[in-house]
Amino acid sequence: MTPPPALPKSRQRLILAALMVCSLLIWLENTVLSTTLETLADPARGLGADPGELQWATGAYTLAFATLMFTAGALGDRFGHRTVFLGGLVIFAGSSLWAAYASGVGQLIVARAVMGVGSALITPAMMAILMWTFTGPARAAAIGIFSTSAGVGMAAGPVLAGFLLDHFWWGSVFLINVPVAALALVGLAVLVPNFRSPTPRPLDPAGMLLSISGLVALAYGLIRAGQVAAWSRTDVWGPIVVGVVLLAVFVLVELRVKVPSFDPRLLAHRTFGGGNVALGLLLFGVAAITFYNAFYLQGALGFSPMKAGLANVPTAVGALVAAPLASRLVRRLSLRPVAVPALAVAALTMGGYGFLGLHTPLVWIEILLLVQGLAIGMVIGPVTAALLSNLPLEQAGAGSAVTNTVRQTGSVIGIAVGGTIMSIVYRRAIEPSLEGAPGPVRDQARVSAEQARHVATAVDRPTLARAADDAFIHAMHVGAGWIAGSALLGAAVLLITLPAVGKKKDPAPDPDGEEARDSVRID
């Protein structure tokens, strides 16, 4: 087969710019919602969503993203990566418009799930197009430039959301996606060839259905526990058991498939399996503590959305600074002495939320967030790179699918568990302050601190608002301890599974050689 012709450099640069716009769009979507949660919980300015509904609004996107991403790669092989990419952008833009004008929390949750479907179609196609557009040293440079979009999105997302919420209604944080997606759609349609593989991977509908069903059931049970403040009810433990069983069947099915979209066998490798468990536990903690952070800054401390967005910038700055620093340290010291202490520090910063209160100076909060960003940035990039580089070249795609799925699954479970701990502890802590209050006031105040503040203002009971703040702070302290423990467990797993000294490896063969270039087709 004739290798695809090299694209002109000017066209390569334009393709890279279009891909960076799309990557920025995905990262913005991953960060803007955290700044919007407090507004969505407000009955006057938002939708009056309770904590369980907000957990679903956050987790539905991540759940769809996690379970469909490995299937999307196979679709790109079969129908062309540009075709799948464009389809994903259309779905993402349409569901963003739906989310912006959602009339209720249920509509918002469904729209967010559809947005996750769009993101799942976009992400693998984006990386495939990048890999086939650039070759040799230009590829490494392009990947380096492309990766900066993640940091920019992490830093800009909360600030952009804060600006929009201060000046417009809550739906504007979703509406802003539409013109950006339209611009990217035109650029991709005009610039990008339709790369596809002549030997497409088989689709895996059984695996996709089992993984989605299992994660939905598991998340439902965990979130339901927070809504009813009990674990013994059938509608709590039943879905959890069903979810675990379905996920176990999913693993068994994937073990029997000749070419699985998610290969569990890779997790049996000590370093690869242990590293993914550690990353999953870290992302579990990050998702949960970010959920707490949104309500702490805007709810308990009373920050405006813009001020809360600016307050979160140190986390993104820390991650941006730490990533290249960690790469240099790993080359000098090996991975284990860099990643293990960094993950332990990240866990301690999550536990540090247990010492924050209603009167904590902002400077201490900013220092905590900066250190947290530095620590997280020194773990995720180096560990992910090491895990994938340790696999044979022919398993790199399967390994990437496993790693991405584990990370996103950790985020889904983190939101579910972290939010449920917060809801249960808050409800128990607020109960003594509700004695003598009218029934409707008690019912609304039990839902969340946001609902309690709203009803306290309506019935002129400032003591109830203060009690809600205290109950939320107590719930955050309890949750922070559990979250820190999970991240520390991840550090222990890394310590046990990573080799003590990094081994020098022969350079990996250049995938741009004749064989690799022959394995793609362009329409």
Short mmCIF file of C-alpha atoms in Angstrom, two decimals:
data_model
loop_
_atom_site.label_atom_id
_atom_site.label_comp_id
_atom_site.label_asym_id
_atom_site.label_seq_id
_atom_site.Cartn_x
_atom_site.Cartn_y
_atom_site.Cartn_z
CA MET A 1 0.00 0.00 0.00
CA THR A 2 1.28 3.47 -0.84
CA PRO A 3 2.10 5.53 2.28
CA PRO A 4 -0.09 8.63 2.70
CA PRO A 5 1.60 11.75 1.39
CA ALA A 6 3.05 14.20 3.89
CA LEU A 7 0.84 17.24 4.37
CA PRO A 8 2.24 20.75 3.75
CA LYS A 9 3.62 22.35 6.90
CA SER A 10 1.15 25.23 6.74
CA ARG A 11 -1.73 22.75 6.66
CA GLN A 12 -0.20 20.77 9.52
CA ARG A 13 -0.06 23.92 11.66
CA LEU A 14 -3.69 24.76 10.87
CA ILE A 15 -4.75 21.20 11.78
CA LEU A 16 -2.84 21.48 15.06
CA ALA A 17 -4.62 24.76 15.81
CA ALA A 18 -8.02 23.19 15.11
CA LEU A 19 -7.21 20.20 17.33
CA MET A 20 -6.08 22.50 20.14
CA VAL A 21 -9.37 24.40 19.96
CA CYS A 22 -11.24 21.09 20.33
CA SER A 23 -9.02 19.94 23.20
CA LEU A 24 -9.52 23.28 24.92
CA LEU A 25 -13.28 22.84 24.52
CA ILE A 26 -13.17 19.44 26.24
CA TRP A 27 -11.01 20.68 29.10
CA LEU A 28 -13.18 23.74 29.61
CA GLU A 29 -16.21 21.48 29.87
CA ASN A 30 -14.38 19.34 32.43
CA THR A 31 -13.77 22.38 34.66
CA VAL A 32 -16.61 24.91 34.23
CA LEU A 33 -19.27 22.81 35.94
CA SER A 34 -17.48 22.79 39.31
CA THR A 35 -17.85 26.58 39.45
CA THR A 36 -21.51 26.30 38.41
CA LEU A 37 -22.62 23.73 41.03
CA GLU A 38 -23.39 26.27 43.74
CA THR A 39 -25.53 28.33 41.34
CA LEU A 40 -27.40 25.23 40.14
CA ALA A 41 -28.17 24.33 43.77
CA ASP A 42 -29.67 27.78 44.43
CA PRO A 43 -33.50 27.67 44.11
CA ALA A 44 -33.62 31.33 43.00
CA ARG A 45 -30.65 31.69 40.63
CA GLY A 46 -30.44 28.07 39.46
CA LEU A 47 -32.50 24.91 39.43
CA GLY A 48 -32.65 24.17 43.15
CA ALA A 49 -30.76 20.91 42.59
CA ASP A 50 -30.06 18.71 45.60
CA PRO A 51 -26.61 17.10 46.13
CA GLY A 52 -27.66 13.82 44.51
CA GLU A 53 -28.88 15.59 41.38
CA LEU A 54 -25.64 17.58 41.20
CA GLN A 55 -23.67 14.35 41.55
CA TRP A 56 -25.57 13.00 38.54
CA ALA A 57 -25.11 16.24 36.58
CA THR A 58 -21.36 15.93 37.14
CA GLY A 59 -21.03 12.16 36.89
CA ALA A 60 -23.30 11.56 33.87
CA TYR A 61 -20.81 13.30 31.59
CA THR A 62 -17.82 11.41 32.99
CA LEU A 63 -19.67 8.09 32.99
CA ALA A 64 -20.57 8.34 29.30
CA PHE A 65 -17.07 9.53 28.50
CA ALA A 66 -15.45 6.63 30.39
CA THR A 67 -17.55 3.83 28.93
CA LEU A 68 -17.71 4.94 25.29
CA MET A 69 -14.19 6.20 24.64
CA PHE A 70 -12.64 2.82 23.79
CA THR A 71 -15.55 2.01 21.46
CA ALA A 72 -15.10 5.37 19.73
CA GLY A 73 -11.55 4.41 18.71
CA ALA A 74 -12.87 1.32 16.92
CA LEU A 75 -15.50 3.46 15.17
CA GLY A 76 -12.73 5.74 13.92
CA ASP A 77 -10.82 2.77 12.50
CA ARG A 78 -13.93 1.62 10.67
CA PHE A 79 -15.52 4.86 9.42
CA GLY A 80 -12.61 7.30 9.48
CA HIS A 81 -11.38 9.41 12.38
CA ARG A 82 -12.50 12.68 10.81
CA THR A 83 -16.03 11.34 10.33
CA VAL A 84 -16.25 10.24 13.97
CA PHE A 85 -14.66 13.51 15.14
CA LEU A 86 -17.18 15.63 13.23
CA GLY A 87 -20.05 13.50 14.54
CA GLY A 88 -18.77 13.97 18.08
CA LEU A 89 -18.57 17.75 17.64
CA VAL A 90 -22.15 17.92 16.33
CA ILE A 91 -23.39 15.86 19.29
CA PHE A 92 -21.35 17.96 21.74
CA ALA A 93 -22.62 21.27 20.34
CA GLY A 94 -26.25 20.12 20.18
CA SER A 95 -26.24 18.76 23.73
CA SER A 96 -24.52 21.94 25.00
CA LEU A 97 -27.41 23.95 23.54
CA TRP A 98 -29.87 21.56 25.21
CA ALA A 99 -28.07 21.88 28.56
CA ALA A 100 -28.05 25.67 28.34
CA TYR A 101 -31.84 25.83 28.06
CA ALA A 102 -32.70 22.81 30.24
CA SER A 103 -35.92 23.51 32.14
CA GLY A 104 -35.13 21.11 34.97
CA VAL A 105 -32.40 19.08 36.57
CA GLY A 106 -33.48 15.89 34.80
CA GLN A 107 -33.04 17.49 31.39
CA LEU A 108 -29.64 18.87 32.42
CA ILE A 109 -28.45 15.43 33.54
CA VAL A 110 -29.49 13.80 30.25
CA ALA A 111 -27.93 16.63 28.23
CA ARG A 112 -24.69 16.26 30.19
CA ALA A 113 -24.65 12.52 29.46
CA VAL A 114 -25.04 13.24 25.74
CA MET A 115 -22.21 15.76 25.99
CA GLY A 116 -20.10 12.93 27.40
CA VAL A 117 -20.96 10.84 24.34
CA GLY A 118 -19.72 13.66 22.11
CA SER A 119 -16.49 14.02 24.09
CA ALA A 120 -15.91 10.25 23.94
CA LEU A 121 -16.15 10.36 20.13
CA ILE A 122 -13.87 13.41 19.90
CA THR A 123 -10.98 12.40 22.15
CA PRO A 124 -9.60 9.21 20.49
CA ALA A 125 -10.11 10.68 17.01
CA MET A 126 -8.27 13.82 18.07
CA MET A 127 -5.20 11.86 19.12
CA ALA A 128 -5.31 9.61 16.04
CA ILE A 129 -5.39 12.62 13.69
CA LEU A 130 -2.53 14.24 15.57
CA MET A 131 -0.41 11.08 15.32
CA TRP A 132 -0.95 10.70 11.56
CA THR A 133 -0.61 14.37 10.67
CA PHE A 134 2.88 14.71 12.16
CA THR A 135 5.91 12.45 11.80
CA GLY A 136 9.36 12.15 13.36
CA PRO A 137 10.61 15.02 15.56
CA ALA A 138 7.70 17.21 14.44
CA ARG A 139 5.31 14.79 16.14
CA ALA A 140 6.98 15.19 19.54
CA ALA A 141 6.92 18.97 19.17
CA ALA A 142 3.28 18.92 18.12
CA ILE A 143 2.29 16.74 21.09
CA GLY A 144 4.12 19.12 23.42
CA ILE A 145 2.30 22.14 22.00
CA PHE A 146 -1.01 20.26 21.93
CA SER A 147 -0.71 19.27 25.61
CA THR A 148 -0.64 22.93 26.69
CA SER A 149 -4.34 23.16 25.83
CA ALA A 150 -5.10 21.00 28.87
CA GLY A 151 -3.37 23.41 31.22
CA VAL A 152 -4.98 26.42 29.59
CA GLY A 153 -8.40 24.77 29.88
CA MET A 154 -7.85 23.89 33.54
CA ALA A 155 -6.83 27.47 34.35
CA ALA A 156 -9.35 29.28 32.14
CA GLY A 157 -12.40 27.09 32.81
CA PRO A 158 -13.25 28.23 36.36
CA VAL A 159 -12.48 31.88 35.53
CA LEU A 160 -14.59 31.83 32.36
CA ALA A 161 -17.44 30.17 34.24
CA GLY A 162 -17.17 32.76 37.01
CA PHE A 163 -17.31 35.63 34.52
CA LEU A 164 -20.33 34.18 32.73
CA LEU A 165 -22.20 33.44 35.96
CA ASP A 166 -21.55 36.95 37.27
CA HIS A 167 -22.95 38.54 34.11
CA PHE A 168 -25.41 36.03 32.60
CA TRP A 169 -27.61 33.09 33.59
CA TRP A 170 -26.22 29.66 34.47
CA GLY A 171 -26.92 28.21 31.00
CA SER A 172 -24.32 30.52 29.47
CA VAL A 173 -21.52 28.20 30.66
CA PHE A 174 -22.87 25.58 28.24
CA LEU A 175 -24.00 27.94 25.47
CA ILE A 176 -20.43 29.22 25.01
CA ASN A 177 -19.49 25.77 23.67
CA VAL A 178 -21.71 26.11 20.59
CA PRO A 179 -19.87 28.79 18.55
CA VAL A 180 -16.48 27.29 19.45
CA ALA A 181 -17.61 23.83 18.30
CA ALA A 182 -19.03 25.32 15.08
CA LEU A 183 -15.69 27.01 14.31
CA ALA A 184 -13.80 23.78 14.97
CA LEU A 185 -16.28 21.84 12.84
CA VAL A 186 -15.60 24.02 9.78
CA GLY A 187 -11.83 23.86 10.30
CA LEU A 188 -11.76 20.08 10.60
CA ALA A 189 -14.04 19.51 7.62
CA VAL A 190 -11.83 21.67 5.40
CA LEU A 191 -8.36 20.75 6.68
CA VAL A 192 -8.25 17.18 7.97
CA PRO A 193 -8.02 14.06 5.75
CA ASN A 194 -10.23 11.14 6.79
CA PHE A 195 -7.61 8.76 8.21
CA ARG A 196 -8.80 5.21 8.81
CA SER A 197 -7.24 1.80 9.37
CA PRO A 198 -7.45 -0.88 6.64
CA THR A 199 -7.85 -3.47 9.42
CA PRO A 200 -10.52 -1.98 11.69
CA ARG A 201 -10.90 -3.24 15.22
CA PRO A 202 -14.19 -5.09 15.90
CA LEU A 203 -16.91 -3.24 17.76
CA ASP A 204 -17.79 -4.51 21.24
CA PRO A 205 -21.51 -3.85 21.87
CA ALA A 206 -21.75 -6.42 24.69
CA GLY A 207 -18.81 -4.88 26.55
CA MET A 208 -20.17 -1.37 26.05
CA LEU A 209 -23.63 -2.31 27.33
CA LEU A 210 -22.28 -4.17 30.37
CA SER A 211 -19.83 -1.42 31.35
CA ILE A 212 -22.45 1.33 31.04
CA SER A 213 -25.10 -0.67 32.92
CA GLY A 214 -22.67 -1.67 35.67
CA LEU A 215 -21.35 1.84 36.30
CA VAL A 216 -24.83 3.40 36.18
CA ALA A 217 -26.19 0.88 38.70
CA LEU A 218 -23.17 1.29 40.99
CA ALA A 219 -23.31 5.09 40.84
CA TYR A 220 -27.08 5.07 41.41
CA GLY A 221 -26.76 3.00 44.58
CA LEU A 222 -23.94 5.15 45.97
CA ILE A 223 -25.75 8.43 45.25
CA ARG A 224 -29.06 7.05 46.54
CA ALA A 225 -27.38 6.31 49.88
CA GLY A 226 -26.70 10.02 50.28
CA GLN A 227 -30.28 10.95 49.37
CA VAL A 228 -31.85 8.65 51.98
CA ALA A 229 -28.98 8.83 54.50
CA ALA A 230 -28.88 5.05 54.91
CA TRP A 231 -27.02 2.05 53.50
CA SER A 232 -29.40 -0.70 54.63
CA ARG A 233 -32.27 0.06 52.21
CA THR A 234 -32.86 -2.25 49.27
CA ASP A 235 -32.80 0.65 46.80
CA VAL A 236 -29.25 1.42 47.98
CA TRP A 237 -27.44 -1.90 48.32
CA GLY A 238 -29.44 -3.60 45.54
CA PRO A 239 -28.14 -1.38 42.70
CA ILE A 240 -24.62 -1.50 44.18
CA VAL A 241 -24.64 -5.32 44.11
CA VAL A 242 -26.11 -5.36 40.59
CA GLY A 243 -23.47 -2.88 39.43
CA VAL A 244 -20.59 -4.91 40.86
CA VAL A 245 -21.98 -8.11 39.29
CA LEU A 246 -22.40 -6.47 35.87
CA LEU A 247 -18.87 -5.06 35.98
CA ALA A 248 -17.54 -8.51 36.92
CA VAL A 249 -19.41 -10.02 33.96
CA PHE A 250 -17.96 -7.26 31.77
CA VAL A 251 -14.44 -8.30 32.77
CA LEU A 252 -15.22 -11.97 32.08
CA VAL A 253 -16.67 -11.13 28.66
CA GLU A 254 -13.63 -9.03 27.74
CA LEU A 255 -11.33 -11.89 28.77
CA ARG A 256 -13.08 -14.16 26.25
CA VAL A 257 -13.02 -11.70 23.36
CA LYS A 258 -10.17 -12.19 20.90
CA VAL A 259 -9.62 -8.45 20.39
CA PRO A 260 -11.18 -6.75 23.46
CA SER A 261 -11.79 -3.01 23.46
CA PHE A 262 -10.89 -3.04 27.16
CA ASP A 263 -8.22 -5.67 27.90
CA PRO A 264 -8.27 -6.64 31.61
CA ARG A 265 -5.21 -8.88 31.10
CA LEU A 266 -3.03 -5.80 31.04
CA LEU A 267 -3.96 -5.05 34.64
CA ALA A 268 -2.32 -8.33 35.67
CA HIS A 269 1.07 -6.80 34.85
CA ARG A 270 2.38 -5.59 38.20
CA THR A 271 3.57 -2.13 37.20
CA PHE A 272 0.78 -1.41 34.72
CA GLY A 273 -1.96 -2.72 37.02
CA GLY A 274 -0.61 -1.06 40.16
CA GLY A 275 -0.02 2.24 38.39
CA ASN A 276 -3.57 2.29 37.06
CA VAL A 277 -5.02 1.47 40.48
CA ALA A 278 -3.01 4.36 41.94
CA LEU A 279 -4.18 6.75 39.20
CA GLY A 280 -7.78 5.63 39.68
CA LEU A 281 -7.53 6.31 43.43
CA LEU A 282 -5.92 9.70 42.81
CA LEU A 283 -8.66 10.73 40.35
CA PHE A 284 -11.24 9.41 42.84
CA GLY A 285 -9.85 11.87 45.38
CA VAL A 286 -9.48 14.76 42.93
CA ALA A 287 -13.11 14.46 41.77
CA ALA A 288 -14.47 14.25 45.31
CA ILE A 289 -12.42 17.11 46.74
CA THR A 290 -13.25 19.31 43.73
CA PHE A 291 -16.93 18.66 44.44
CA TYR A 292 -16.42 19.85 48.03
CA ASN A 293 -14.36 22.83 46.93
CA ALA A 294 -17.21 24.26 44.83
CA PHE A 295 -19.62 24.39 47.77
CA TYR A 296 -16.98 25.53 50.25
CA LEU A 297 -15.83 28.61 48.34
CA GLN A 298 -19.18 29.84 47.03
CA GLY A 299 -21.56 28.45 49.64
CA ALA A 300 -19.82 28.51 53.00
CA LEU A 301 -17.44 31.42 52.31
CA GLY A 302 -19.85 33.35 50.11
CA PHE A 303 -17.44 33.95 47.21
CA SER A 304 -18.90 35.18 43.94
CA PRO A 305 -18.49 32.74 41.01
CA MET A 306 -15.73 34.94 39.56
CA LYS A 307 -13.83 35.09 42.85
CA ALA A 308 -14.18 31.33 43.29
CA GLY A 309 -12.91 30.76 39.75
CA LEU A 310 -9.87 32.96 40.37
CA ALA A 311 -9.25 31.23 43.70
CA ASN A 312 -8.90 27.90 41.88
CA VAL A 313 -6.28 29.15 39.41
CA PRO A 314 -3.31 28.10 41.63
CA THR A 315 -4.29 24.44 41.20
CA ALA A 316 -3.99 24.70 37.42
CA VAL A 317 -0.81 26.76 37.64
CA GLY A 318 0.73 24.18 39.94
CA ALA A 319 -0.14 21.35 37.57
CA LEU A 320 1.31 23.26 34.60
CA VAL A 321 4.57 23.97 36.40
CA ALA A 322 4.91 20.48 37.84
CA ALA A 323 4.49 18.46 34.63
CA PRO A 324 7.79 19.45 32.92
CA LEU A 325 9.60 19.52 36.26
CA ALA A 326 8.46 15.97 37.00
CA SER A 327 9.73 14.77 33.61
CA ARG A 328 13.20 16.10 34.34
CA LEU A 329 13.21 14.62 37.84
CA VAL A 330 12.09 11.22 36.54
CA ARG A 331 14.94 11.17 34.01
CA ARG A 332 17.39 11.91 36.80
CA LEU A 333 15.96 9.90 39.72
CA SER A 334 13.55 7.34 38.15
CA LEU A 335 9.77 7.32 38.59
CA ARG A 336 9.29 5.84 42.04
CA PRO A 337 11.10 8.49 44.17
CA VAL A 338 9.22 11.22 42.30
CA ALA A 339 5.67 9.87 41.99
CA VAL A 340 5.25 8.20 45.39
CA PRO A 341 6.10 11.26 47.54
CA ALA A 342 4.10 13.49 45.18
CA LEU A 343 1.00 11.30 45.50
CA ALA A 344 1.42 11.25 49.28
CA VAL A 345 1.61 15.06 49.32
CA ALA A 346 -1.50 15.25 47.10
CA ALA A 347 -3.31 13.04 49.63
CA LEU A 348 -2.23 15.29 52.49
CA THR A 349 -3.50 18.40 50.70
CA MET A 350 -6.87 16.70 50.30
CA GLY A 351 -6.80 15.93 54.00
CA GLY A 352 -5.90 19.59 54.52
CA TYR A 353 -9.52 20.46 53.75
CA GLY A 354 -10.21 19.02 57.19
CA PHE A 355 -8.55 22.10 58.68
CA LEU A 356 -10.35 24.73 56.59
CA GLY A 357 -13.16 26.66 58.20
CA LEU A 358 -15.45 29.64 57.81
CA HIS A 359 -12.71 32.09 58.82
CA THR A 360 -9.64 30.56 57.16
CA PRO A 361 -7.56 33.32 55.47
CA LEU A 362 -7.64 33.14 51.68
CA VAL A 363 -3.86 33.00 51.47
CA TRP A 364 -3.81 29.62 53.26
CA ILE A 365 -6.46 28.26 50.91
CA GLU A 366 -4.40 29.42 47.91
CA ILE A 367 -1.22 27.81 49.26
CA LEU A 368 -3.09 24.54 49.79
CA LEU A 369 -4.49 24.61 46.24
CA LEU A 370 -1.09 25.46 44.74
CA VAL A 371 0.64 22.59 46.53
CA GLN A 372 -2.19 20.28 45.53
CA GLY A 373 -1.79 21.24 41.86
CA LEU A 374 1.99 20.77 42.01
CA ALA A 375 1.63 17.34 43.59
CA ILE A 376 -1.05 16.12 41.17
CA GLY A 377 0.91 17.40 38.18
CA MET A 378 3.97 15.44 39.30
CA VAL A 379 1.98 12.19 39.36
CA ILE A 380 -0.48 11.96 36.47
CA GLY A 381 1.77 12.76 33.49
CA PRO A 382 4.89 10.78 34.48
CA VAL A 383 2.98 7.73 35.72
CA THR A 384 0.77 7.59 32.62
CA ALA A 385 3.77 7.96 30.30
CA ALA A 386 5.69 5.24 32.15
CA LEU A 387 2.79 2.80 32.11
CA LEU A 388 2.24 3.12 28.37
CA SER A 389 5.95 3.11 27.48
CA ASN A 390 6.41 -0.18 29.34
CA LEU A 391 3.93 -1.91 27.02
CA PRO A 392 4.88 -3.44 23.67
CA LEU A 393 4.09 -1.12 20.78
CA GLU A 394 1.26 -3.35 19.54
CA GLN A 395 -0.45 -3.04 22.95
CA ALA A 396 -0.12 0.74 23.27
CA GLY A 397 -3.64 1.42 21.99
CA ALA A 398 -5.23 -1.14 24.29
CA GLY A 399 -3.16 0.17 27.21
CA SER A 400 -4.26 3.73 26.55
CA ALA A 401 -7.92 2.63 26.52
CA VAL A 402 -7.51 0.84 29.87
CA THR A 403 -5.71 3.79 31.49
CA ASN A 404 -8.25 6.37 30.30
CA THR A 405 -11.18 4.19 31.36
CA VAL A 406 -9.75 3.53 34.83
CA ARG A 407 -9.09 7.25 35.38
CA GLN A 408 -12.57 8.31 34.31
CA THR A 409 -14.16 5.52 36.34
CA GLY A 410 -12.24 6.72 39.40
CA SER A 411 -13.71 10.19 38.84
CA VAL A 412 -17.28 8.84 38.54
CA ILE A 413 -17.01 6.81 41.75
CA GLY A 414 -15.24 9.69 43.52
CA ILE A 415 -18.12 12.08 42.81
CA ALA A 416 -20.66 9.46 43.93
CA VAL A 417 -18.90 8.45 47.14
CA GLY A 418 -17.63 11.91 48.10
CA GLY A 419 -21.03 13.52 47.58
CA THR A 420 -22.78 10.75 49.49
CA ILE A 421 -20.48 11.10 52.52
CA MET A 422 -21.10 14.86 52.49
CA SER A 423 -24.88 14.42 52.29
CA ILE A 424 -25.11 11.83 55.09
CA VAL A 425 -22.84 13.67 57.52
CA TYR A 426 -24.46 17.04 56.78
CA ARG A 427 -27.94 15.70 57.41
CA ARG A 428 -26.93 14.23 60.76
CA ALA A 429 -25.12 17.41 61.78
CA ILE A 430 -27.98 19.79 60.89
CA GLU A 431 -30.69 17.74 62.62
CA PRO A 432 -30.28 19.20 66.18
CA SER A 433 -30.67 22.74 64.80
CA LEU A 434 -34.05 21.92 63.24
CA GLU A 435 -35.90 21.29 66.49
CA GLY A 436 -38.96 23.51 66.67
CA ALA A 437 -38.79 24.52 63.00
CA PRO A 438 -41.92 24.08 60.83
CA GLY A 439 -42.11 20.86 58.82
CA PRO A 440 -41.47 22.40 55.37
CA VAL A 441 -38.47 24.30 56.73
CA ARG A 442 -37.03 21.12 58.24
CA ASP A 443 -37.52 19.18 55.02
CA GLN A 444 -35.83 21.79 52.86
CA ALA A 445 -32.96 22.38 55.28
CA ARG A 446 -32.16 18.65 55.40
CA VAL A 447 -31.58 18.54 51.63
CA SER A 448 -28.40 20.62 51.57
CA ALA A 449 -26.71 23.66 53.05
CA GLU A 450 -27.72 25.65 49.95
CA GLN A 451 -31.39 24.84 50.49
CA ALA A 452 -31.05 25.60 54.21
CA ARG A 453 -29.57 29.05 53.53
CA HIS A 454 -32.34 29.81 51.07
CA VAL A 455 -35.16 28.84 53.42
CA ALA A 456 -33.43 30.59 56.35
CA THR A 457 -33.52 33.83 54.36
CA ALA A 458 -37.15 33.27 53.38
CA VAL A 459 -38.35 32.72 56.99
CA ASP A 460 -35.82 35.14 58.55
CA ARG A 461 -33.93 32.58 60.65
CA PRO A 462 -30.23 33.59 60.45
CA THR A 463 -29.32 31.01 63.08
CA LEU A 464 -30.41 28.27 60.68
CA ALA A 465 -28.08 29.60 57.98
CA ARG A 466 -25.16 29.60 60.45
CA ALA A 467 -26.06 26.07 61.55
CA ALA A 468 -26.09 24.96 57.89
CA ASP A 469 -22.63 26.44 57.35
CA ASP A 470 -21.30 24.65 60.45
CA ALA A 471 -22.91 21.36 59.39
CA PHE A 472 -21.40 21.64 55.91
CA ILE A 473 -17.92 22.37 57.30
CA HIS A 474 -18.19 19.33 59.56
CA ALA A 475 -19.29 17.17 56.62
CA MET A 476 -16.38 18.48 54.52
CA HIS A 477 -13.93 17.65 57.31
CA VAL A 478 -15.21 14.08 57.61
CA GLY A 479 -15.22 13.56 53.84
CA ALA A 480 -11.72 15.02 53.47
CA GLY A 481 -10.37 12.38 55.85
CA TRP A 482 -11.82 9.53 53.78
CA ILE A 483 -10.66 11.12 50.53
CA ALA A 484 -7.13 11.58 51.83
CA GLY A 485 -7.09 7.96 52.96
CA SER A 486 -7.99 6.75 49.46
CA ALA A 487 -5.22 8.83 47.88
CA LEU A 488 -2.70 7.62 50.47
CA LEU A 489 -3.70 4.08 49.57
CA GLY A 490 -2.80 4.97 45.98
CA ALA A 491 0.64 6.13 47.12
CA ALA A 492 1.13 2.83 48.95
CA VAL A 493 0.15 0.90 45.81
CA LEU A 494 2.69 2.87 43.77
CA LEU A 495 5.37 2.23 46.37
CA ILE A 496 4.76 -1.53 46.18
CA THR A 497 4.32 -1.94 42.43
CA LEU A 498 6.80 0.47 40.86
CA PRO A 499 10.38 -0.76 40.45
CA ALA A 500 12.84 0.81 42.87
CA VAL A 501 15.19 1.92 40.08
CA GLY A 502 14.12 2.84 36.56
CA LYS A 503 15.63 0.57 33.93
CA LYS A 504 17.06 2.00 30.78
CA LYS A 505 15.16 0.78 27.78
CA ASP A 506 16.14 0.62 24.16
CA PRO A 507 14.51 3.36 22.15
CA ALA A 508 11.10 2.37 20.89
CA PRO A 509 10.90 1.82 17.16
CA ASP A 510 9.70 4.80 15.21
CA PRO A 511 6.05 4.19 14.37
CA ASP A 512 6.52 6.42 11.34
CA GLY A 513 8.46 3.76 9.49
CA GLU A 514 7.15 2.22 6.30
CA GLU A 515 5.04 -0.44 8.06
CA ALA A 516 3.30 2.00 10.35
CA ARG A 517 2.65 4.47 7.60
CA ASP A 518 1.23 1.69 5.43
CA SER A 519 -1.31 0.80 8.11
CA VAL A 520 -3.51 3.80 7.52
CA ARG A 521 -5.85 4.76 4.74
CA ILE A 522 -6.92 8.28 3.80
CA ASP A 523 -10.19 9.13 2.12
#
